[in-house]
Amino acid sequence: MLVLGIESSCDETGAALISDKDGLLADALYSQIDMHRAYGGVVPELASRDHIRRAVALIDEVLIKAGRTREDIDAVAVTEGPGLAGALLVGNSVAHAVGWALGVPVLGVHHLEGHLLAARLSDPAPEFPFLALLVSGGHTQIMRVEKFGSYELLGETLDDAAGEAFDKTAQLLGLPYPGGPAVSALAEKGTPGAVELARPMIHSPNLDMSFSGLKTSVLTAVQSAPDPNDEAFRANLARGFVDAVVDVLAAKLIRAMKETKLKNVVVAGGVSANRQLRTRLTTEVRRRRGTIFYPPMRLCTDNGAMIAAAGLARLEAMTPEEREALKAKRSFGVSPRWSLAGL
Ligand code: KG4
Ligand code: ZN
C-alpha cells in the first residue's frame, strides 16, 4: 500500500510517500518561517494562503523523488487536527480533492499521533509499550503508549507548552522566530548557574508541569538588568532558561519512568530537536537502564512523513470494509482542538 501524507496544521507544508513494503520513499517540506518572522510569530491567515501555494507542488515533488505517479497512490492521510483551522482546511481540501479524483480513501490523522510515530521512522524503532514525552509548540505531555492507538495521558503542562516558552523567551531576548533553535544556540555561549531561574512544579507529586512563570522570570531579569543588551548577560539568561526547562522535563520524565516502570522512552515534537534536552534525557534514561528513542532530527518538527506513517498504521489496522466506507465518504471536517487521549 502506498500512502500520500499531507501536513498543513501550522507553518509548515509537508508531503510524503510511504509504502508498507519499502518504508518512507520520499518527503518534501516547505517552511513558512521566513514569512512569519517579520511578525514575530505565525499569522494564521498568511499561513493558510501559503499552504494553498505549496501543497500541490510538494505532492508532485515527492512523486518525482519516489519515481511514482499519482495513479500509484492507494490512500491519502492528512492532518485533521489539532492546529490552525484555516491551515488545516487547506490541507484537507487538497487531500480530499486528490482522494476523490483518484478514487482512494482519505484518512484524517491526529497531528500528535504523527509526532509520536515519527520515532518509529528511526532505526532502531521503539517497541510498544513505551513512555512518551511530547514537547512541541502547542503541547507538552507525558503519555503511556500501550500499543498503537492507545494513548494514556499521565501529565501535561497546565499553561504554556515548552516550545511556546522557548518562543516567548526568544522574543524577550530579541531573537528571531521560532525561538527554540535561537535560544538554544545562545545558551551554548552562557555559563551554567550564572543565572538561576525557578523550576515551577518540579517537586509537585504528579506529572504535570508549568512553564508560563519562566517567561515572567525572564522578563523580570531583562527589565532589571543594568544592560539587557550585554552579550554575556543574554547568553547567561538563555542558559538559565534552557537549564530550567530541561531540569523540569527531566525530573518529570524520571518520575514517569519510576511510576510506570516503562524502560522504553520516546521523546518527540519540535523541542525534541533541542541538543541540551537530548543530551540530558539520554544520560538520565540510560542511567536507569532505559532506552531512549527520538525521531530522526529532520522529522522532529512538523513534516509530512510522520502523517504518512501514522496514516499507514491506521489504514493497516482497518478492515477492507472500513477502508471502502472511508472511500465512499463525501464530506470532511477539521478538528482544530482534538485530544489524543480521546482517539
Ligand atoms: O512540533 P512542532 O514543529 O510544531 C508544533 O506542533 O507545535 O514544534 C515547534 C516548536 C516551536 O516552539 C519551536 O521553537 C520548537 O518547537 N523548537 C525547538 C527547537 N527546534 C524547534 N525548541 C528548542 N530547541 C530546538 N532546537
Ligand atoms: Zn507539531
mmCIF file of C-alpha atoms and ligand atoms in Angstrom:
data_model
loop_
_atom_site.group_PDB
_atom_site.id
_atom_site.type_symbol
_atom_site.label_atom_id
_atom_site.label_comp_id
_atom_site.label_asym_id
_atom_site.label_seq_id
_atom_site.Cartn_x
_atom_site.Cartn_y
_atom_site.Cartn_z
ATOM 1 C CA MET A 1 0.000 0.000 0.000
ATOM 2 C CA LEU A 2 1.326 3.436 -0.980
ATOM 3 C CA VAL A 3 0.141 6.323 1.226
ATOM 4 C CA LEU A 4 0.466 10.021 0.461
ATOM 5 C CA GLY A 5 0.789 12.076 3.673
ATOM 6 C CA ILE A 6 -0.066 15.777 3.861
ATOM 7 C CA GLU A 7 0.666 18.139 6.784
ATOM 8 C CA SER A 8 -0.597 21.732 6.988
ATOM 9 C CA SER A 9 -1.563 22.322 10.626
ATOM 10 C CA CYS A 10 0.642 25.331 11.288
ATOM 11 C CA ASP A 11 3.530 26.969 9.429
ATOM 12 C CA GLU A 12 4.987 24.032 7.538
ATOM 13 C CA THR A 13 3.551 22.412 4.424
ATOM 14 C CA GLY A 14 4.692 18.815 4.196
ATOM 15 C CA ALA A 15 4.106 15.935 1.793
ATOM 16 C CA ALA A 16 5.495 12.397 1.869
ATOM 17 C CA LEU A 17 5.051 8.964 0.329
ATOM 18 C CA ILE A 18 5.324 5.864 2.462
ATOM 19 C CA SER A 19 4.901 2.260 1.419
ATOM 20 C CA ASP A 20 4.040 -0.721 3.625
ATOM 21 C CA LYS A 21 6.807 -2.708 1.912
ATOM 22 C CA ASP A 22 9.595 -0.195 1.421
ATOM 23 C CA GLY A 23 9.043 2.381 4.189
ATOM 24 C CA LEU A 24 9.453 6.103 3.614
ATOM 25 C CA LEU A 25 10.074 6.682 -0.107
ATOM 26 C CA ALA A 26 10.205 10.475 -0.232
ATOM 27 C CA ASP A 27 9.285 13.557 1.726
ATOM 28 C CA ALA A 28 9.295 17.275 0.991
ATOM 29 C CA LEU A 29 8.758 20.287 3.184
ATOM 30 C CA TYR A 30 8.199 23.980 2.750
ATOM 31 C CA SER A 31 8.700 26.045 5.886
ATOM 32 C CA GLN A 32 6.965 29.417 6.130
ATOM 33 C CA ILE A 33 9.278 30.565 8.900
ATOM 34 C CA ASP A 34 10.855 33.405 6.878
ATOM 35 C CA MET A 35 7.429 34.834 6.064
ATOM 36 C CA HIS A 36 6.183 34.786 9.683
ATOM 37 C CA ARG A 37 9.468 36.001 11.162
ATOM 38 C CA ALA A 38 8.634 39.620 10.288
ATOM 39 C CA TYR A 39 5.608 39.368 12.626
ATOM 40 C CA GLY A 40 7.398 37.555 15.471
ATOM 41 C CA GLY A 41 5.088 34.531 15.213
ATOM 42 C CA VAL A 42 2.673 32.652 12.983
ATOM 43 C CA VAL A 43 -0.038 34.760 11.281
ATOM 44 C CA PRO A 44 -2.848 32.224 10.670
ATOM 45 C CA GLU A 45 -4.324 33.840 7.544
ATOM 46 C CA LEU A 46 -0.921 34.131 5.882
ATOM 47 C CA ALA A 47 -0.204 30.510 6.799
ATOM 48 C CA SER A 48 -3.418 29.320 5.097
ATOM 49 C CA ARG A 49 -2.736 31.269 1.934
ATOM 50 C CA ASP A 50 0.801 29.938 1.696
ATOM 51 C CA HIS A 51 -0.294 26.313 2.174
ATOM 52 C CA ILE A 52 -2.502 26.809 -0.908
ATOM 53 C CA ARG A 53 0.540 27.878 -2.913
ATOM 54 C CA ARG A 54 2.756 24.956 -1.834
ATOM 55 C CA ALA A 55 0.650 21.850 -1.348
ATOM 56 C CA VAL A 56 0.245 20.615 -4.931
ATOM 57 C CA ALA A 57 3.863 21.383 -5.860
ATOM 58 C CA LEU A 58 5.083 19.388 -2.852
ATOM 59 C CA ILE A 59 2.897 16.409 -3.794
ATOM 60 C CA ASP A 60 4.374 16.475 -7.309
ATOM 61 C CA GLU A 61 7.862 16.741 -5.800
ATOM 62 C CA VAL A 62 7.508 13.588 -3.668
ATOM 63 C CA LEU A 63 6.043 11.645 -6.605
ATOM 64 C CA ILE A 64 9.042 12.598 -8.753
ATOM 65 C CA LYS A 65 11.531 11.847 -5.944
ATOM 66 C CA ALA A 66 9.958 8.422 -5.381
ATOM 67 C CA GLY A 67 9.643 7.668 -9.105
ATOM 68 C CA ARG A 68 5.887 7.087 -8.773
ATOM 69 C CA THR A 69 2.799 8.500 -10.463
ATOM 70 C CA ARG A 70 -0.470 9.759 -8.965
ATOM 71 C CA GLU A 71 -2.179 6.519 -10.018
ATOM 72 C CA ASP A 72 0.169 4.558 -7.712
ATOM 73 C CA ILE A 73 -1.320 6.233 -4.612
ATOM 74 C CA ASP A 74 -3.582 3.834 -2.669
ATOM 75 C CA ALA A 75 -4.666 6.212 0.108
ATOM 76 C CA VAL A 76 -4.198 9.752 1.376
ATOM 77 C CA ALA A 77 -3.506 10.660 5.024
ATOM 78 C CA VAL A 78 -3.893 14.270 6.113
ATOM 79 C CA THR A 79 -3.570 16.107 9.423
ATOM 80 C CA GLU A 80 -7.153 16.660 10.596
ATOM 81 C CA GLY A 81 -6.117 18.425 13.834
ATOM 82 C CA PRO A 82 -5.182 19.867 16.213
ATOM 83 C CA GLY A 83 -3.906 23.059 14.613
ATOM 84 C CA LEU A 84 -4.973 26.287 12.927
ATOM 85 C CA ALA A 85 -8.460 25.864 11.434
ATOM 86 C CA GLY A 86 -7.751 27.676 8.157
ATOM 87 C CA ALA A 87 -4.413 25.963 7.632
ATOM 88 C CA LEU A 88 -5.957 22.550 8.323
ATOM 89 C CA LEU A 89 -8.786 23.269 5.892
ATOM 90 C CA VAL A 90 -6.307 23.869 3.080
ATOM 91 C CA GLY A 91 -4.506 20.545 3.592
ATOM 92 C CA ASN A 92 -7.807 18.700 3.959
ATOM 93 C CA SER A 93 -9.312 20.281 0.831
ATOM 94 C CA VAL A 94 -6.274 19.245 -1.205
ATOM 95 C CA ALA A 95 -6.198 15.752 0.326
ATOM 96 C CA HIS A 96 -9.873 15.123 -0.385
ATOM 97 C CA ALA A 97 -9.638 16.523 -3.902
ATOM 98 C CA VAL A 98 -6.752 14.110 -4.590
ATOM 99 C CA GLY A 99 -8.600 11.221 -2.937
ATOM 100 C CA TRP A 100 -11.859 11.808 -4.795
ATOM 101 C CA ALA A 101 -10.091 12.298 -8.126
ATOM 102 C CA LEU A 102 -8.135 9.060 -7.717
ATOM 103 C CA GLY A 103 -10.944 7.097 -6.071
ATOM 104 C CA VAL A 104 -8.882 6.253 -2.975
ATOM 105 C CA PRO A 105 -9.697 6.604 0.752
ATOM 106 C CA VAL A 106 -8.706 9.769 2.619
ATOM 107 C CA LEU A 107 -7.931 9.446 6.318
ATOM 108 C CA GLY A 108 -7.773 12.272 8.875
ATOM 109 C CA VAL A 109 -4.734 11.883 11.135
ATOM 110 C CA HIS A 110 -4.101 13.301 14.613
ATOM 111 C CA HIS A 111 -1.047 15.582 14.443
ATOM 112 C CA LEU A 112 0.320 14.393 17.806
ATOM 113 C CA GLU A 113 -0.036 10.739 16.840
ATOM 114 C CA GLY A 114 2.117 11.706 13.861
ATOM 115 C CA HIS A 115 4.777 13.218 16.146
ATOM 116 C CA LEU A 116 4.767 10.108 18.352
ATOM 117 C CA LEU A 117 5.030 7.699 15.437
ATOM 118 C CA ALA A 118 7.837 9.728 13.813
ATOM 119 C CA ALA A 119 10.137 7.990 16.300
ATOM 120 C CA ARG A 120 9.217 4.741 14.570
ATOM 121 C CA LEU A 121 10.876 6.069 11.424
ATOM 122 C CA SER A 122 14.197 5.857 13.311
ATOM 123 C CA ASP A 123 16.397 2.800 13.290
ATOM 124 C CA PRO A 124 16.064 1.020 15.688
ATOM 125 C CA ALA A 125 12.378 1.791 16.166
ATOM 126 C CA PRO A 126 10.817 1.725 19.663
ATOM 127 C CA GLU A 127 8.726 -1.305 20.562
ATOM 128 C CA PHE A 128 5.398 -0.927 22.381
ATOM 129 C CA PRO A 129 4.668 -0.238 25.176
ATOM 130 C CA PHE A 130 6.616 2.973 25.665
ATOM 131 C CA LEU A 131 6.597 6.151 27.672
ATOM 132 C CA ALA A 132 6.344 9.269 25.543
ATOM 133 C CA LEU A 133 7.346 12.838 26.224
ATOM 134 C CA LEU A 134 5.753 15.019 23.602
ATOM 135 C CA VAL A 135 7.219 18.507 23.531
ATOM 136 C CA SER A 136 6.022 20.812 20.774
ATOM 137 C CA GLY A 137 4.983 24.409 20.226
ATOM 138 C CA GLY A 138 1.425 23.714 21.348
ATOM 139 C CA HIS A 139 1.707 20.674 23.643
ATOM 140 C CA THR A 140 3.820 19.292 26.482
ATOM 141 C CA GLN A 141 2.528 15.908 27.564
ATOM 142 C CA ILE A 142 3.720 12.676 29.123
ATOM 143 C CA MET A 143 1.888 9.628 27.847
ATOM 144 C CA ARG A 144 1.810 5.914 28.257
ATOM 145 C CA VAL A 145 1.569 4.314 24.822
ATOM 146 C CA GLU A 146 0.423 0.761 25.422
ATOM 147 C CA LYS A 147 0.121 -0.151 21.774
ATOM 148 C CA PHE A 148 -0.595 1.603 18.518
ATOM 149 C CA GLY A 149 -3.643 3.835 19.030
ATOM 150 C CA SER A 150 -3.708 3.567 22.831
ATOM 151 C CA TYR A 151 -2.560 6.814 24.445
ATOM 152 C CA GLU A 152 -2.990 7.421 28.160
ATOM 153 C CA LEU A 153 -2.266 10.957 29.301
ATOM 154 C CA LEU A 154 -0.202 10.860 32.506
ATOM 155 C CA GLY A 155 0.624 14.538 32.865
ATOM 156 C CA GLU A 156 0.852 17.769 30.922
ATOM 157 C CA THR A 157 1.598 21.450 31.151
ATOM 158 C CA LEU A 158 -1.041 23.445 32.947
ATOM 159 C CA ASP A 159 -0.274 26.569 30.915
ATOM 160 C CA ASP A 160 2.370 27.244 28.228
ATOM 161 C CA ALA A 161 3.917 24.449 26.185
ATOM 162 C CA ALA A 162 7.712 24.060 26.351
ATOM 163 C CA GLY A 163 8.109 25.209 22.730
ATOM 164 C CA GLU A 164 5.907 28.215 23.408
ATOM 165 C CA ALA A 165 8.155 29.130 26.364
ATOM 166 C CA PHE A 166 11.165 28.964 24.034
ATOM 167 C CA ASP A 167 9.392 31.186 21.504
ATOM 168 C CA LYS A 168 8.327 33.766 24.102
ATOM 169 C CA THR A 169 11.792 33.830 25.679
ATOM 170 C CA ALA A 170 13.294 34.377 22.251
ATOM 171 C CA GLN A 171 11.040 37.407 21.767
ATOM 172 C CA LEU A 172 12.139 38.853 25.126
ATOM 173 C CA LEU A 173 15.770 38.347 24.136
ATOM 174 C CA GLY A 174 15.229 39.915 20.713
ATOM 175 C CA LEU A 175 15.855 36.628 18.920
ATOM 176 C CA PRO A 176 14.048 35.606 15.734
ATOM 177 C CA TYR A 177 11.033 33.290 15.455
ATOM 178 C CA PRO A 178 10.934 30.333 16.016
ATOM 179 C CA GLY A 179 12.704 30.722 19.317
ATOM 180 C CA GLY A 180 13.828 27.173 20.022
ATOM 181 C CA PRO A 181 16.951 26.905 17.874
ATOM 182 C CA ALA A 182 17.960 30.555 18.510
ATOM 183 C CA VAL A 183 17.640 30.389 22.328
ATOM 184 C CA SER A 184 19.418 27.037 22.331
ATOM 185 C CA ALA A 185 22.355 28.423 20.319
ATOM 186 C CA LEU A 186 22.662 31.498 22.562
ATOM 187 C CA ALA A 187 22.515 29.303 25.674
ATOM 188 C CA GLU A 188 25.533 27.360 24.433
ATOM 189 C CA LYS A 189 27.599 30.526 24.965
ATOM 190 C CA GLY A 190 26.296 31.093 28.516
ATOM 191 C CA THR A 191 27.749 29.947 31.838
ATOM 192 C CA PRO A 192 25.691 27.317 33.678
ATOM 193 C CA GLY A 193 24.467 28.624 37.044
ATOM 194 C CA ALA A 194 25.254 32.285 36.283
ATOM 195 C CA VAL A 195 21.501 32.977 36.162
ATOM 196 C CA GLU A 196 19.270 30.675 38.220
ATOM 197 C CA LEU A 197 15.587 30.662 37.310
ATOM 198 C CA ALA A 198 12.779 28.968 39.251
ATOM 199 C CA ARG A 199 11.770 25.458 38.216
ATOM 200 C CA PRO A 200 7.964 25.565 38.556
ATOM 201 C CA MET A 201 6.250 22.395 39.816
ATOM 202 C CA ILE A 202 9.473 20.407 39.659
ATOM 203 C CA HIS A 203 8.714 18.791 43.032
ATOM 204 C CA SER A 204 4.931 18.511 42.641
ATOM 205 C CA PRO A 205 3.853 14.927 43.340
ATOM 206 C CA ASN A 206 2.451 14.377 39.847
ATOM 207 C CA LEU A 207 3.488 14.568 36.204
ATOM 208 C CA ASP A 208 2.034 17.995 35.493
ATOM 209 C CA MET A 209 4.203 20.963 34.557
ATOM 210 C CA SER A 210 4.018 24.736 34.200
ATOM 211 C CA PHE A 211 6.151 26.973 32.001
ATOM 212 C CA SER A 212 4.390 30.336 31.947
ATOM 213 C CA GLY A 213 6.149 31.555 35.129
ATOM 214 C CA LEU A 214 9.518 31.088 33.438
ATOM 215 C CA LYS A 215 8.654 33.672 30.816
ATOM 216 C CA THR A 216 7.836 36.148 33.603
ATOM 217 C CA SER A 217 11.186 35.390 35.291
ATOM 218 C CA VAL A 218 12.970 36.054 32.004
ATOM 219 C CA LEU A 219 11.033 39.318 31.581
ATOM 220 C CA THR A 220 11.901 40.438 35.127
ATOM 221 C CA ALA A 221 15.580 39.601 34.579
ATOM 222 C CA VAL A 222 15.634 41.605 31.321
ATOM 223 C CA GLN A 223 13.867 44.581 32.918
ATOM 224 C CA SER A 224 16.162 44.699 35.947
ATOM 225 C CA ALA A 225 19.435 44.179 34.059
ATOM 226 C CA PRO A 226 21.850 47.170 34.002
ATOM 227 C CA ASP A 227 22.438 46.482 30.299
ATOM 228 C CA PRO A 228 19.934 43.992 28.815
ATOM 229 C CA ASN A 229 21.851 44.056 25.519
ATOM 230 C CA ASP A 230 25.087 42.862 27.089
ATOM 231 C CA GLU A 231 26.059 39.681 25.203
ATOM 232 C CA ALA A 232 27.280 37.778 28.278
ATOM 233 C CA PHE A 233 24.103 38.650 30.184
ATOM 234 C CA ARG A 234 21.852 37.497 27.325
ATOM 235 C CA ALA A 235 23.783 34.242 26.931
ATOM 236 C CA ASN A 236 23.670 33.538 30.672
ATOM 237 C CA LEU A 237 19.944 34.268 30.785
ATOM 238 C CA ALA A 238 19.305 31.964 27.803
ATOM 239 C CA ARG A 239 21.398 29.311 29.558
ATOM 240 C CA GLY A 240 19.427 29.767 32.787
ATOM 241 C CA PHE A 241 16.162 29.402 30.857
ATOM 242 C CA VAL A 242 17.196 26.283 28.925
ATOM 243 C CA ASP A 243 18.588 24.620 32.054
ATOM 244 C CA ALA A 244 15.338 25.294 33.930
ATOM 245 C CA VAL A 245 13.179 23.799 31.131
ATOM 246 C CA VAL A 246 15.479 20.797 30.757
ATOM 247 C CA ASP A 247 15.542 20.207 34.536
ATOM 248 C CA VAL A 248 11.743 20.198 34.788
ATOM 249 C CA LEU A 249 11.271 17.911 31.768
ATOM 250 C CA ALA A 250 13.993 15.531 33.015
ATOM 251 C CA ALA A 251 12.532 15.395 36.548
ATOM 252 C CA LYS A 252 9.047 14.627 35.245
ATOM 253 C CA LEU A 253 10.263 12.011 32.801
ATOM 254 C CA ILE A 254 12.264 10.240 35.531
ATOM 255 C CA ARG A 255 9.224 10.302 37.821
ATOM 256 C CA ALA A 256 7.124 8.837 34.989
ATOM 257 C CA MET A 257 9.694 6.054 34.416
ATOM 258 C CA LYS A 258 9.532 5.189 38.110
ATOM 259 C CA GLU A 259 5.736 5.272 38.245
ATOM 260 C CA THR A 260 5.124 3.263 35.083
ATOM 261 C CA LYS A 261 8.227 1.050 35.248
ATOM 262 C CA LEU A 262 8.483 1.517 31.486
ATOM 263 C CA LYS A 263 12.036 1.373 30.127
ATOM 264 C CA ASN A 264 11.378 2.391 26.519
ATOM 265 C CA VAL A 265 11.133 6.153 26.232
ATOM 266 C CA VAL A 266 10.192 8.192 23.162
ATOM 267 C CA VAL A 267 10.783 11.940 23.019
ATOM 268 C CA ALA A 268 9.030 13.681 20.128
ATOM 269 C CA GLY A 269 7.775 17.061 18.871
ATOM 270 C CA GLY A 270 9.695 20.165 17.812
ATOM 271 C CA VAL A 271 11.526 20.661 21.131
ATOM 272 C CA SER A 272 12.921 17.114 20.888
ATOM 273 C CA ALA A 273 15.339 18.607 18.335
ATOM 274 C CA ASN A 274 16.935 20.537 21.214
ATOM 275 C CA ARG A 275 20.521 19.463 21.827
ATOM 276 C CA GLN A 276 20.695 20.316 25.541
ATOM 277 C CA LEU A 277 17.450 18.399 26.174
ATOM 278 C CA ARG A 278 18.600 15.363 24.167
ATOM 279 C CA THR A 279 21.960 15.181 25.964
ATOM 280 C CA ARG A 280 20.378 15.359 29.406
ATOM 281 C CA LEU A 281 17.469 12.981 28.774
ATOM 282 C CA THR A 282 19.698 10.421 27.070
ATOM 283 C CA THR A 283 22.010 10.372 30.119
ATOM 284 C CA GLU A 284 19.142 10.153 32.622
ATOM 285 C CA VAL A 285 17.288 7.382 30.787
ATOM 286 C CA ARG A 286 20.426 5.272 30.218
ATOM 287 C CA ARG A 287 21.409 5.706 33.881
ATOM 288 C CA ARG A 288 18.105 3.991 34.716
ATOM 289 C CA ARG A 289 18.796 1.190 32.230
ATOM 290 C CA GLY A 290 16.200 2.533 29.836
ATOM 291 C CA THR A 291 16.378 3.013 26.077
ATOM 292 C CA ILE A 292 15.570 6.394 24.590
ATOM 293 C CA PHE A 293 14.306 6.986 21.063
ATOM 294 C CA TYR A 294 13.979 10.197 19.086
ATOM 295 C CA PRO A 295 12.604 10.805 15.609
ATOM 296 C CA PRO A 296 15.302 11.425 13.003
ATOM 297 C CA MET A 297 16.425 15.052 13.575
ATOM 298 C CA ARG A 298 14.709 16.490 10.480
ATOM 299 C CA LEU A 299 11.423 14.742 11.424
ATOM 300 C CA CYS A 300 11.202 16.253 14.942
ATOM 301 C CA THR A 301 9.425 19.396 13.775
ATOM 302 C CA ASP A 302 6.274 19.282 11.629
ATOM 303 C CA ASN A 303 6.533 17.248 8.413
ATOM 304 C CA GLY A 304 4.503 15.098 6.033
ATOM 305 C CA ALA A 305 6.416 11.863 6.728
ATOM 306 C CA MET A 306 5.031 11.494 10.251
ATOM 307 C CA ILE A 307 1.482 11.978 8.957
ATOM 308 C CA ALA A 308 2.033 9.420 6.191
ATOM 309 C CA ALA A 309 3.442 6.972 8.779
ATOM 310 C CA ALA A 310 0.548 7.436 11.219
ATOM 311 C CA GLY A 311 -1.933 7.187 8.332
ATOM 312 C CA LEU A 312 -0.381 3.960 7.053
ATOM 313 C CA ALA A 313 -0.508 2.408 10.539
ATOM 314 C CA ARG A 314 -4.187 3.348 10.916
ATOM 315 C CA LEU A 315 -5.130 2.124 7.423
ATOM 316 C CA GLU A 316 -3.367 -1.186 8.039
ATOM 317 C CA ALA A 317 -5.382 -1.627 11.229
ATOM 318 C CA MET A 318 -8.675 -1.225 9.283
ATOM 319 C CA THR A 319 -10.757 -3.917 7.665
ATOM 320 C CA PRO A 320 -11.257 -3.741 3.862
ATOM 321 C CA GLU A 321 -14.890 -2.724 4.573
ATOM 322 C CA GLU A 322 -13.770 0.161 6.756
ATOM 323 C CA ARG A 323 -11.428 1.355 4.019
ATOM 324 C CA GLU A 324 -14.260 1.125 1.467
ATOM 325 C CA ALA A 325 -16.528 3.151 3.768
ATOM 326 C CA LEU A 326 -13.807 5.794 4.025
ATOM 327 C CA LYS A 327 -13.551 5.888 0.240
ATOM 328 C CA ALA A 328 -17.311 6.375 -0.122
ATOM 329 C CA LYS A 329 -17.387 9.299 2.334
ATOM 330 C CA ARG A 330 -18.216 12.556 0.584
ATOM 331 C CA SER A 331 -17.718 15.096 3.355
ATOM 332 C CA PHE A 332 -14.902 16.193 5.594
ATOM 333 C CA GLY A 333 -14.158 18.469 8.505
ATOM 334 C CA VAL A 334 -11.176 19.527 10.574
ATOM 335 C CA SER A 335 -10.590 19.310 14.328
ATOM 336 C CA PRO A 336 -8.575 22.366 15.472
ATOM 337 C CA ARG A 337 -8.918 21.131 19.062
ATOM 338 C CA TRP A 338 -8.618 17.390 19.438
ATOM 339 C CA SER A 339 -7.335 15.372 22.393
ATOM 340 C CA LEU A 340 -5.018 12.465 21.635
ATOM 341 C CA ALA A 341 -6.235 10.525 24.659
ATOM 342 C CA GLY A 342 -9.726 10.567 23.115
ATOM 343 C CA LEU A 343 -8.635 8.738 19.955
HETATM 344 O O1 KG4 B 1 6.258 20.155 16.720
HETATM 345 P P1 KG4 B 1 6.462 21.499 16.143
HETATM 346 O O2 KG4 B 1 7.205 21.636 14.852
HETATM 347 O O3 KG4 B 1 5.097 22.238 15.938
HETATM 348 C C1 KG4 B 1 4.015 22.049 16.779
HETATM 349 O O4 KG4 B 1 3.302 21.026 16.611
HETATM 350 O O5 KG4 B 1 3.853 22.915 17.675
HETATM 351 O O6 KG4 B 1 7.182 22.356 17.278
HETATM 352 C C2 KG4 B 1 7.542 23.690 17.087
HETATM 353 C C3 KG4 B 1 8.186 24.185 18.358
HETATM 354 C C4 KG4 B 1 8.474 25.669 18.356
HETATM 355 O O7 KG4 B 1 8.002 26.214 19.568
HETATM 356 C C5 KG4 B 1 9.989 25.739 18.270
HETATM 357 O O8 KG4 B 1 10.539 26.882 18.916
HETATM 358 C C6 KG4 B 1 10.401 24.458 18.969
HETATM 359 O O9 KG4 B 1 9.451 23.506 18.548
HETATM 360 N N1 KG4 B 1 11.743 24.012 18.573
HETATM 361 C C7 KG4 B 1 12.786 23.951 19.430
HETATM 362 C C8 KG4 B 1 13.903 23.542 18.652
HETATM 363 N N2 KG4 B 1 13.502 23.375 17.359
HETATM 364 C C9 KG4 B 1 12.171 23.672 17.338
HETATM 365 N N3 KG4 B 1 12.858 24.194 20.741
HETATM 366 C C10 KG4 B 1 14.059 24.063 21.328
HETATM 367 N N4 KG4 B 1 15.186 23.704 20.662
HETATM 368 C C11 KG4 B 1 15.153 23.429 19.331
HETATM 369 N N5 KG4 B 1 16.270 23.075 18.706
HETATM 370 ZN ZN ZN B 2 3.814 19.623 15.531
#
